[in-house]
Amino acid sequence: MCELLGMSANVPTDIVFSFTGLMQRGGLTGPHRDGWGIAFYEGKGVRVFQDPRPSYQSEVAELVRRYPIKSETVIGHIRHANVGDVCLANTHPFVRELWGQNWCFAHNGQLANFSPAPGFYQPVGTTDSEAAFCDLLNHIRERFPKHAPGPEIVPTLVACCQRYRSRGVFNCMLSNGEWLFTFCTTKLAEITRRAPFGPAHLKDLEVQVDFQSETTPNDVVTVLATEPLTTNETWTMHPSGTWTLWVGGECIVRAIAEPLSDKEID
Amino acid sequence: MCELLGMSANVPTDIVFSFTGLMQRGGLTGPHRDGWGIAFYEGKGVRVFQDPRPSYQSEVAELVRRYPIKSETVIGHIRHANVGDVCLANTHPFVRELWGQNWCFAHNGQLANFSPAPGFYQPVGTTDSEAAFCDLLNHIRERFPKHAPGPEIVPTLVACCQRYRSRGVFNCMLSNGEWLFTFCTTKLAEITRRAPFGPAHLKDLEVQVDFQSETTPNDVVTVLATEPLTTNETWTMHPSGTWTLWVGGECIVRAIAEPLSDKEID
C-alpha cells in the first residue's frame, strides 16, 4: 500500500509541514520505500518532484522541504510497490495534458486483472495505477472533448472509480489545477484549517507548527492524507465509497457511492 | 533568444559540467533571466526540473548541480522570453506522452503569426514554442498512430520544422528517450567526446573537468548547445537547415535542408 497526500487551499500555501510528516513514512516510520513524488500547481503550470528512492533519505525530498513552494493544489504520494518495478516511470503522481490543462493523479491500492481497452492516453510505466489514470482520461476525453467544469464531469469520474473499485482497493487523488477530486475505498482522512488557526504537532516526527503566524484570517486550507498526519487535531475519516470535490480549500460536493452490484460491473 | 543544451550518450552520464556552464548564462554571463528547465531521461521515465526564476540564482538549479543525475538523454533550456509571460507553464522543456513514451521538446527562436490548427495536443501555456511542439506531435500522431523508429519519422519531423522555419528562427531539440533530434536555423554547436578523454575548461566559469577520470574507454558522449560551452575543445557549428538524429552519442543520420520556396510554404 502507498500513502497519499493532497492539499486544496484558497491562497498559495506551503505544504512543507505535512510533507515533512509524510516523508518519514517513506522508509522510516512507514514501509513505503519504493519512491515518492509530489506535484505543485503554479498557475497553469505544474512542478513535479519525484524519486524512486526512499523519501526519508532522498536529496530531492530534502530540497522540497528546504524550499517552500506555495501552491493552491498539491498531490503527493509515497510508494510501497506491488505492481510494477521500482523506477521513475512507475513513480506517482502521473501527469497528462487534457484540454490544455495539466492533469495529475496518484493512487493507493491495487487492481486485480486490470487491462483497460487501449485509448489515446497510454501508460509509460507498468503500474495498474497509471493504467487506471489513462483509462479515466480516455473516458473523460470521449465524453467531454472540450473543457467542462468539475461538477459536470464528476459523474463520469465516479463511474470510472466505481469500476476500478470492483477490482480492488482504489483510493485516489486527481486534479487539473481547477479542482481536487478524491475517491476512497479504504483509507482517507481530511482536515480543513481556517481561522482561528492554532498549533499542530506532527505524528511522525518531533515537529510542531503554529499556523496562526503563517496565515491570514481568510485562509482556508484543506489537507487530505491516507492517515492523519497530526496528533492534536481532529481529522475526518472518509467512509468507503466517499468521493469529494474541492475548490479553494472548500468541499463543493461530496457523496458516498455504494459498491456496484455484480450485474452493474459486467 | 534562448539557449539550448542537449546530451546523447551510450552510458548514463552526468551533465553537471555542461549544466554548470549553461546556468551562468541565465542572468550572469548571458541575458536569459526568464527561467530555465532541464529534462533527464531515466529508463522510460523523465525527470524534469524547471524554474521561472533566473538559473544563476535558482535553488532548484543548485540542487541539479549538487546532485549528479546520470542519464543517456538530456534536454535543457534557459529562457529569454519574447512570446508569453514568465511563468512555470511557459518554461521549457515541454513534455507530452505519445505511444506510451515521454516526449520532451525545447526551442530557441521566435515564430511570427503562428497559430496552428487545433489538434489532440493543446498548449498549456502561451508560448509559440509549446504551440509548435503540440502541432508537431499532432502531425506525428496522425501519420504514425503507433510506434515507429526514429529514422522512419524523421521526414515528418523535418517537414514540420521546415514549415516553422518559414515563420522565423527555429532551433529545437526533441526526444522520446530512444533518440535525440535537433534542427538548427541559426545557432547550434556540437561536440562528441570519446577515448582518449582529456580535460575541458568551461567558457562561462572558472571550472575545469578531466573527463579521463570519469569515463571508461567505450563511453561516447555528445553535447549540443546553442554556443560552445568550453574553450579548449573544437565544437562543430551546424549550418542553417541542419538536422541530426542521435542515438547513444552517435549521429545516425544528418542532412541540411534548404529553406522552402514561397510556393512550398503556401
Coordinates of C-alpha atoms in Angstrom, one line a residue:
Chain A
M1 CA 0.0 0.0 0.0
C2 CA 1.0 3.5 -0.6
E3 CA 0.2 6.8 1.1
L4 CA -1.5 9.8 -0.4
L5 CA -1.3 13.5 0.4
G6 CA -3.4 16.2 -1.1
M7 CA -4.0 19.9 -0.4
S8 CA -6.6 22.4 -1.6
A9 CA -6.3 26.0 -0.5
N10 CA -7.8 29.4 -1.3
V11 CA -4.3 31.1 -1.2
P12 CA -0.9 29.8 -2.3
T13 CA 0.1 27.8 0.8
D14 CA 3.3 25.8 1.5
I15 CA 2.8 22.2 2.4
V16 CA 6.2 21.7 4.0
F17 CA 4.8 20.7 7.4
S18 CA 2.5 18.0 6.1
F19 CA 5.2 16.9 3.5
T20 CA 7.8 16.6 6.3
G21 CA 5.5 14.2 8.2
L22 CA 4.6 12.1 5.1
M23 CA 8.3 11.7 4.1
Q24 CA 9.1 10.0 7.4
R25 CA 6.8 7.2 6.3
G26 CA 8.9 6.6 3.3
G27 CA 11.1 4.0 4.9
L28 CA 11.5 5.4 8.4
T29 CA 8.1 5.4 10.3
G30 CA 6.4 3.6 7.5
P31 CA 7.3 0.9 4.9
H32 CA 6.9 2.9 1.8
R33 CA 10.4 2.7 0.5
D34 CA 9.7 2.5 -3.2
G35 CA 9.8 6.1 -4.2
W36 CA 7.8 9.2 -3.8
G37 CA 6.5 12.1 -5.8
I38 CA 4.8 15.4 -5.3
A39 CA 3.1 17.8 -7.8
F40 CA 2.5 21.5 -7.1
Y41 CA 0.3 23.6 -9.3
E42 CA 1.7 27.0 -10.0
G43 CA -0.8 28.8 -12.2
K44 CA -1.5 26.5 -15.2
G45 CA 2.0 25.0 -14.7
V46 CA 2.8 22.1 -12.5
R47 CA 6.0 21.3 -10.8
V48 CA 6.7 17.7 -10.2
F49 CA 9.4 16.3 -8.0
Q50 CA 9.9 12.5 -8.0
D51 CA 12.4 10.0 -6.8
P52 CA 12.4 6.2 -7.0
R53 CA 14.5 6.2 -3.8
P54 CA 13.0 6.1 -0.3
S55 CA 11.7 9.6 0.6
Y56 CA 13.3 9.8 4.1
Q57 CA 16.8 9.7 2.5
S58 CA 16.0 11.4 -0.8
E59 CA 18.0 14.6 -1.7
V60 CA 15.2 15.8 -3.8
A61 CA 12.8 15.4 -0.9
E62 CA 15.3 17.4 1.2
L63 CA 15.1 20.2 -1.4
V64 CA 11.3 20.3 -1.3
R65 CA 11.5 20.5 2.5
R66 CA 14.0 23.4 2.4
Y67 CA 12.4 25.3 -0.4
P68 CA 8.8 26.3 0.5
I69 CA 6.9 26.1 -2.7
K70 CA 3.5 27.8 -2.4
S71 CA 0.6 26.3 -4.2
E72 CA -3.2 26.1 -4.1
T73 CA -3.3 22.5 -5.1
V74 CA -0.9 19.7 -4.3
I75 CA -0.9 16.0 -4.8
G76 CA 1.8 13.8 -3.2
H77 CA 2.4 10.1 -2.9
I78 CA 4.9 7.7 -1.3
R79 CA 5.0 4.2 -2.8
H80 CA 5.1 0.7 -1.5
A81 CA 5.3 -1.2 -4.8
N82 CA 3.0 -4.1 -5.5
V83 CA 2.5 -3.9 -9.3
G84 CA 5.4 -2.7 -11.4
D85 CA 9.2 -2.3 -10.8
V86 CA 10.7 0.4 -8.6
C87 CA 11.7 3.0 -11.2
L88 CA 11.0 6.6 -12.2
A89 CA 8.4 5.7 -14.8
N90 CA 6.3 3.9 -12.1
T91 CA 6.5 6.8 -9.6
H92 CA 3.4 8.8 -8.9
P93 CA 1.9 11.3 -9.4
F94 CA 1.4 10.8 -13.1
V95 CA 0.7 13.8 -15.4
R96 CA -1.0 14.1 -18.7
E97 CA -2.4 17.1 -20.7
L98 CA -6.1 17.3 -21.4
W99 CA -7.9 20.4 -22.7
G100 CA -4.7 22.3 -22.4
Q101 CA -4.5 21.6 -18.7
N102 CA -2.1 19.5 -16.7
W103 CA -3.9 16.6 -15.0
C104 CA -2.2 14.9 -12.1
F105 CA -3.1 11.6 -10.5
A106 CA -1.9 9.4 -7.6
H107 CA -3.4 6.1 -6.4
N108 CA -3.2 4.0 -3.3
G109 CA -4.3 0.4 -3.7
Q110 CA -4.1 -2.4 -6.1
L111 CA -6.4 -3.6 -9.0
A112 CA -6.6 -7.2 -10.0
N113 CA -6.7 -8.4 -13.6
F114 CA -6.9 -4.8 -14.8
S115 CA -6.3 -4.4 -18.5
P116 CA -8.4 -1.5 -19.8
A117 CA -9.1 -1.0 -23.5
P118 CA -6.4 0.9 -25.3
G119 CA -7.1 4.5 -25.9
F120 CA -5.5 7.8 -26.7
Y121 CA -3.6 8.0 -23.4
Q122 CA -1.2 5.2 -22.9
P123 CA 0.8 4.3 -19.8
V124 CA 4.6 4.9 -19.9
G125 CA 5.3 2.6 -16.9
T126 CA 3.8 -0.7 -15.8
T127 CA 1.7 0.1 -12.8
D128 CA -2.1 -0.6 -12.5
S129 CA -2.3 3.0 -11.2
E130 CA -1.1 4.7 -14.4
A131 CA -3.2 2.3 -16.5
A132 CA -6.3 3.4 -14.5
F133 CA -5.3 7.1 -14.9
C134 CA -5.0 6.7 -18.7
D135 CA -8.3 4.8 -18.8
L136 CA -10.0 7.5 -16.8
L137 CA -8.7 10.3 -19.0
N138 CA -9.7 8.3 -22.1
H139 CA -13.3 8.2 -20.7
I140 CA -13.3 11.9 -19.8
R141 CA -12.0 12.9 -23.2
E142 CA -14.5 10.8 -25.1
R143 CA -17.4 12.2 -23.0
F144 CA -16.1 15.8 -22.8
P145 CA -13.9 16.6 -25.8
K146 CA -13.9 20.2 -24.6
H147 CA -13.4 21.8 -21.2
A148 CA -16.2 21.2 -18.8
P149 CA -16.4 22.3 -15.1
G150 CA -15.6 19.9 -12.3
P151 CA -19.1 19.3 -11.1
E152 CA -20.2 18.4 -14.6
I153 CA -17.6 15.7 -15.1
V154 CA -17.8 14.2 -11.5
P155 CA -20.4 11.6 -12.5
T156 CA -18.0 10.3 -15.2
L157 CA -15.1 10.3 -12.7
V158 CA -17.2 8.5 -10.1
A159 CA -18.5 5.9 -12.6
C160 CA -14.8 5.1 -13.6
C161 CA -13.7 4.9 -9.9
Q162 CA -16.6 2.6 -9.2
R163 CA -15.5 0.2 -11.9
Y164 CA -11.9 0.3 -10.6
R165 CA -13.1 -0.3 -7.1
S166 CA -14.8 -3.5 -8.3
R167 CA -11.2 -4.8 -8.9
G168 CA -9.6 -4.0 -5.6
V169 CA -8.6 -1.1 -3.4
F170 CA -8.9 2.3 -5.1
N171 CA -8.1 5.4 -3.1
C172 CA -7.0 8.2 -5.4
M173 CA -6.5 11.9 -5.9
L174 CA -6.9 13.7 -9.2
S175 CA -6.6 17.4 -10.2
N176 CA -6.5 19.6 -13.2
G177 CA -5.4 22.6 -11.2
E178 CA -9.0 24.0 -11.0
W179 CA -10.3 21.4 -8.5
L180 CA -9.1 18.4 -6.5
F181 CA -11.1 15.2 -6.7
T182 CA -10.7 12.3 -4.2
F183 CA -12.2 8.8 -4.1
C184 CA -11.8 6.5 -1.1
T185 CA -12.5 2.8 -0.8
T186 CA -10.4 2.0 2.3
K187 CA -8.5 4.9 3.9
L188 CA -8.6 8.7 3.5
A189 CA -8.6 11.4 6.2
E190 CA -9.2 15.1 5.8
I191 CA -8.8 18.3 7.9
T192 CA -9.8 21.8 7.0
R193 CA -7.9 24.5 8.8
R194 CA -9.3 28.1 9.0
A195 CA -9.3 31.0 11.5
P196 CA -8.7 30.8 14.3
F197 CA -5.6 28.9 13.4
G198 CA -3.7 27.1 16.1
P199 CA -0.6 24.9 16.6
A200 CA -0.3 21.4 15.1
H201 CA 2.0 18.6 16.1
L202 CA 3.2 16.0 13.6
K203 CA 2.6 12.4 14.4
D204 CA 5.7 11.0 12.6
L205 CA 8.4 13.5 13.8
E206 CA 9.0 15.9 16.7
V207 CA 7.9 18.9 14.7
Q208 CA 5.2 21.4 15.6
V209 CA 4.0 24.5 13.7
D210 CA 1.9 27.4 14.7
F211 CA -0.3 28.1 11.7
Q212 CA -1.5 31.3 13.3
S213 CA 1.8 33.0 12.5
E214 CA 1.8 31.9 8.9
T215 CA -1.8 32.6 7.8
T216 CA -4.3 35.4 7.4
P217 CA -7.8 35.2 8.8
N218 CA -9.4 34.4 5.4
D219 CA -7.2 31.4 4.6
V220 CA -8.8 28.1 4.1
V221 CA -6.5 25.1 3.7
T222 CA -7.7 21.5 3.5
V223 CA -5.2 18.6 3.8
L224 CA -6.1 15.1 2.8
A225 CA -4.0 12.1 3.7
T226 CA -4.2 8.3 3.9
E227 CA -3.9 8.6 7.7
P228 CA -4.0 11.7 9.9
L229 CA -0.6 13.5 10.0
T230 CA -1.1 15.3 13.3
T231 CA -1.9 14.2 16.8
N232 CA -3.6 17.2 18.3
E233 CA -6.3 17.9 15.7
T234 CA -9.5 16.0 14.7
W235 CA -9.3 14.5 11.2
T236 CA -12.5 13.3 9.5
M237 CA -12.2 9.8 8.1
H238 CA -13.9 9.0 4.8
P239 CA -16.3 6.1 4.8
S240 CA -15.7 3.6 2.0
G241 CA -17.1 4.9 -1.3
T242 CA -16.7 8.6 -0.4
W243 CA -15.9 11.0 -3.2
T244 CA -15.2 14.7 -2.8
L245 CA -14.6 17.7 -5.0
W246 CA -12.5 20.6 -3.6
V247 CA -12.1 24.1 -4.8
G248 CA -10.1 26.7 -2.9
G249 CA -10.0 24.6 0.3
E250 CA -13.7 24.0 0.4
C251 CA -15.6 20.8 -0.4
I252 CA -18.1 21.9 -3.0
V253 CA -19.8 18.5 -3.4
R254 CA -19.4 15.0 -1.8
A255 CA -21.3 11.8 -1.6
I256 CA -20.9 8.1 -0.7
A257 CA -21.2 5.7 -3.6
E258 CA -22.5 2.2 -2.8
P259 CA -20.4 -0.6 -4.4
L260 CA -21.6 -1.8 -7.7
S261 CA -23.6 -4.9 -7.9
D262 CA -22.2 -7.8 -9.9
K263 CA -24.7 -7.0 -12.7
E264 CA -23.5 -3.4 -12.9
I265 CA -19.9 -4.5 -13.1
D266 CA -20.5 -6.8 -16.1
Chain B
M1 CA 16.6 34.3 -27.7
C2 CA 17.1 31.4 -25.5
E3 CA 19.9 28.8 -25.1
L4 CA 19.6 25.1 -25.7
L5 CA 21.5 22.2 -24.2
G6 CA 21.3 18.6 -25.2
M7 CA 23.1 15.4 -24.5
S8 CA 23.1 11.9 -26.1
A9 CA 25.4 9.2 -24.6
N10 CA 25.8 5.5 -24.8
V11 CA 26.1 5.2 -21.0
P12 CA 24.3 7.0 -18.2
T13 CA 26.4 10.2 -17.9
D14 CA 26.1 13.2 -15.7
I15 CA 25.8 16.6 -17.4
V16 CA 26.7 18.7 -14.3
F17 CA 29.7 20.2 -16.1
S18 CA 27.8 21.5 -19.1
F19 CA 24.8 22.4 -17.0
T20 CA 27.1 24.5 -14.7
G21 CA 28.3 26.5 -17.7
L22 CA 24.9 27.0 -19.2
M23 CA 23.3 28.1 -15.9
Q24 CA 25.8 31.1 -15.8
R25 CA 24.2 32.4 -18.9
G26 CA 20.8 32.6 -17.1
G27 CA 21.3 36.1 -15.9
L28 CA 25.0 36.3 -15.2
T29 CA 27.2 35.8 -18.3
G30 CA 24.1 35.9 -20.5
P31 CA 20.7 37.7 -20.6
H32 CA 18.5 34.6 -20.3
R33 CA 16.8 35.6 -17.0
D34 CA 13.3 34.3 -17.7
G35 CA 13.5 30.8 -16.3
W36 CA 15.2 27.5 -17.2
G37 CA 14.4 23.8 -17.3
I38 CA 16.1 20.5 -17.8
A39 CA 14.8 17.0 -18.5
F40 CA 16.7 13.8 -17.8
Y41 CA 15.5 10.5 -19.1
E42 CA 15.8 7.7 -16.7
G43 CA 14.7 4.5 -18.4
K44 CA 11.2 5.3 -19.7
G45 CA 10.7 7.9 -17.0
V46 CA 11.7 11.5 -17.3
R47 CA 12.8 13.8 -14.5
V48 CA 12.1 17.5 -15.2
F49 CA 13.4 20.4 -13.1
Q50 CA 12.1 23.8 -14.0
D51 CA 12.1 27.3 -12.5
P52 CA 10.7 30.6 -13.9
R53 CA 13.5 32.3 -11.9
P54 CA 16.9 33.1 -13.4
S55 CA 19.0 30.0 -13.3
Y56 CA 22.1 31.5 -11.8
Q57 CA 20.2 32.2 -8.6
S58 CA 17.8 29.3 -8.7
E59 CA 17.8 26.9 -5.7
V60 CA 16.4 24.1 -7.9
A61 CA 19.4 24.7 -10.3
E62 CA 21.7 24.4 -7.3
L63 CA 20.2 21.1 -6.5
V64 CA 20.7 19.8 -10.0
R65 CA 24.3 20.9 -9.8
R66 CA 24.9 19.2 -6.5
Y67 CA 23.1 16.0 -7.2
P68 CA 24.7 14.3 -10.3
I69 CA 21.8 12.7 -12.2
K70 CA 23.0 10.2 -14.7
S71 CA 21.1 10.0 -18.0
E72 CA 21.6 8.9 -21.6
T73 CA 19.5 11.7 -23.0
V74 CA 19.1 15.2 -21.6
I75 CA 17.4 18.4 -22.9
G76 CA 17.9 21.7 -21.2
H77 CA 16.9 25.3 -21.9
I78 CA 17.3 28.7 -20.5
R79 CA 14.8 31.3 -21.5
H80 CA 14.9 34.9 -22.6
A81 CA 11.2 35.5 -23.1
N82 CA 9.8 37.0 -26.2
V83 CA 6.3 35.3 -26.6
G84 CA 4.4 34.5 -23.4
D85 CA 4.7 35.6 -19.8
V86 CA 7.5 34.5 -17.5
C87 CA 5.7 31.7 -15.6
L88 CA 6.1 27.9 -15.0
A89 CA 3.6 27.0 -17.7
N90 CA 5.8 28.8 -20.3
T91 CA 9.0 27.2 -19.1
H92 CA 10.8 24.7 -21.4
P93 CA 11.3 21.8 -21.8
F94 CA 7.7 20.8 -22.5
V95 CA 6.6 17.1 -22.1
R96 CA 3.8 15.1 -23.6
E97 CA 3.1 11.4 -23.8
L98 CA 2.9 9.8 -27.2
W99 CA 2.9 6.0 -27.9
G100 CA 3.4 5.4 -24.1
Q101 CA 6.6 7.4 -24.3
N102 CA 7.6 10.7 -22.7
W103 CA 8.4 13.2 -25.5
C104 CA 10.4 16.3 -24.5
F105 CA 10.9 19.5 -26.5
A106 CA 12.8 22.8 -26.2
H107 CA 13.0 25.6 -28.7
N108 CA 15.2 28.6 -29.2
G109 CA 13.7 31.3 -31.6
Q110 CA 10.5 33.0 -32.4
L111 CA 7.7 32.3 -34.8
A112 CA 5.7 35.1 -36.3
N113 CA 1.9 34.8 -36.7
F114 CA 1.9 31.2 -35.7
S115 CA -1.5 29.7 -34.9
P116 CA -1.5 26.1 -35.9
A117 CA -4.8 24.1 -36.4
P118 CA -6.1 22.8 -33.1
G119 CA -5.4 19.1 -32.6
F120 CA -5.3 16.5 -29.9
Y121 CA -2.3 18.0 -28.1
Q122 CA -3.0 21.5 -26.8
P123 CA -0.7 24.0 -25.3
V124 CA -1.0 24.7 -21.6
G125 CA 0.9 28.0 -21.7
T126 CA 1.1 30.8 -24.2
T127 CA 4.4 30.3 -26.0
D128 CA 4.9 29.9 -29.7
S129 CA 7.3 27.1 -28.7
E130 CA 4.8 24.9 -27.0
A131 CA 2.3 25.6 -29.8
A132 CA 4.9 24.3 -32.3
F133 CA 5.6 21.2 -30.1
C134 CA 1.9 20.3 -29.9
D135 CA 1.4 20.9 -33.7
L136 CA 4.5 18.7 -34.4
L137 CA 3.1 15.9 -32.1
N138 CA -0.3 16.2 -33.8
H139 CA 1.3 15.6 -37.1
I140 CA 3.4 12.7 -35.9
R141 CA 0.4 11.1 -34.3
E142 CA -1.7 11.5 -37.4
R143 CA 0.9 10.0 -39.6
F144 CA 2.1 7.3 -37.1
P145 CA -0.7 6.2 -34.8
K146 CA 1.7 3.5 -33.5
H147 CA 5.3 3.5 -32.5
A148 CA 7.7 3.9 -35.4
P149 CA 11.5 4.1 -35.2
G150 CA 13.3 7.4 -35.3
P151 CA 14.7 7.2 -38.9
E152 CA 11.2 6.5 -40.1
I153 CA 9.6 9.6 -38.6
V154 CA 12.4 12.0 -39.4
P155 CA 10.9 13.1 -42.7
T156 CA 7.8 14.1 -40.9
L157 CA 9.8 15.9 -38.2
V158 CA 11.9 17.8 -40.8
A159 CA 8.8 18.7 -42.8
C160 CA 7.2 20.3 -39.7
C161 CA 10.4 22.1 -38.8
Q162 CA 10.7 23.4 -42.3
R163 CA 7.2 24.9 -42.0
Y164 CA 8.0 26.5 -38.6
R165 CA 11.3 27.8 -40.0
S166 CA 9.4 29.8 -42.7
R167 CA 7.9 31.8 -39.8
G168 CA 11.1 32.7 -38.0
V169 CA 14.0 31.3 -36.1
F170 CA 13.6 27.6 -35.2
N171 CA 16.4 25.8 -33.3
C172 CA 15.0 22.9 -31.4
M173 CA 15.7 19.7 -29.6
L174 CA 13.2 16.8 -29.3
S175 CA 13.5 13.4 -27.7
N176 CA 11.3 10.4 -26.9
G177 CA 14.0 8.8 -24.8
E178 CA 15.1 6.5 -27.7
W179 CA 16.8 9.2 -29.8
L180 CA 17.5 12.9 -29.8
F181 CA 16.6 15.0 -32.8
T182 CA 17.9 18.5 -33.4
F183 CA 17.0 21.2 -36.0
C184 CA 19.0 24.4 -36.5
T185 CA 18.2 27.5 -38.4
T186 CA 20.6 29.9 -36.8
K187 CA 22.8 28.6 -33.9
L188 CA 23.7 25.1 -32.7
A189 CA 27.1 23.6 -31.9
E190 CA 28.1 20.0 -31.1
I191 CA 30.9 18.1 -29.7
T192 CA 31.4 14.3 -29.3
R193 CA 33.7 13.2 -26.6
R194 CA 35.3 9.7 -26.7
A195 CA 38.5 8.0 -25.7
P196 CA 41.1 9.3 -25.2
F197 CA 39.3 11.7 -23.0
G198 CA 41.0 14.9 -21.9
P199 CA 40.4 17.9 -19.7
A200 CA 37.8 20.6 -20.6
H201 CA 37.6 24.2 -19.5
L202 CA 34.2 26.0 -19.2
K203 CA 33.8 29.3 -21.0
D204 CA 31.4 30.8 -18.6
L205 CA 33.0 30.0 -15.3
E206 CA 36.4 29.1 -13.9
V207 CA 35.7 25.4 -13.9
Q208 CA 37.6 22.5 -15.4
V209 CA 37.0 18.8 -15.6
D210 CA 39.1 15.9 -16.5
F211 CA 36.8 13.5 -18.4
Q212 CA 39.5 10.9 -18.3
S213 CA 38.9 10.2 -14.7
E214 CA 35.1 10.0 -15.0
T215 CA 34.8 7.7 -18.1
T216 CA 35.6 4.3 -19.5
P217 CA 37.2 3.8 -22.9
N218 CA 34.0 2.8 -24.5
D219 CA 32.0 5.9 -23.5
V220 CA 30.6 8.1 -26.2
V221 CA 29.1 11.4 -25.1
T222 CA 27.8 14.1 -27.4
V223 CA 26.8 17.5 -26.1
L224 CA 24.9 20.0 -28.2
A225 CA 24.4 23.7 -27.2
T226 CA 23.4 27.0 -28.8
E227 CA 27.0 28.1 -28.4
P228 CA 30.2 26.2 -27.5
L229 CA 30.4 25.7 -23.7
T230 CA 34.2 25.1 -23.5
T231 CA 37.3 27.0 -24.6
N232 CA 39.8 24.3 -25.2
E233 CA 37.9 21.9 -27.5
T234 CA 36.7 22.2 -31.1
W235 CA 33.0 22.4 -31.5
T236 CA 31.2 21.8 -34.8
M237 CA 28.8 24.5 -35.8
H238 CA 25.6 23.5 -37.6
P239 CA 24.9 25.3 -40.8
S240 CA 21.4 26.7 -41.2
G241 CA 18.9 23.9 -42.0
T242 CA 20.9 21.1 -40.4
W243 CA 19.0 18.4 -38.7
T244 CA 20.5 15.5 -36.8
L245 CA 19.3 12.3 -35.2
W246 CA 21.4 10.9 -32.3
V247 CA 21.3 7.5 -30.6
G248 CA 23.7 6.6 -27.8
G249 CA 26.0 9.5 -28.5
E250 CA 26.4 8.8 -32.2
C251 CA 24.8 10.7 -35.1
I252 CA 22.9 8.1 -37.1
V253 CA 21.6 10.4 -39.8
R254 CA 22.0 14.1 -40.6
A255 CA 21.4 16.4 -43.5
I256 CA 21.0 20.1 -44.4
A257 CA 17.5 21.1 -45.6
E258 CA 17.2 24.0 -48.0
P259 CA 14.7 26.7 -46.9
L260 CA 11.2 26.1 -48.5
S261 CA 10.3 28.2 -51.5
D262 CA 7.3 30.5 -51.2
K263 CA 5.3 28.1 -53.2
E264 CA 6.1 25.2 -50.9
I265 CA 5.2 27.2 -47.8
D266 CA 1.7 28.0 -49.2

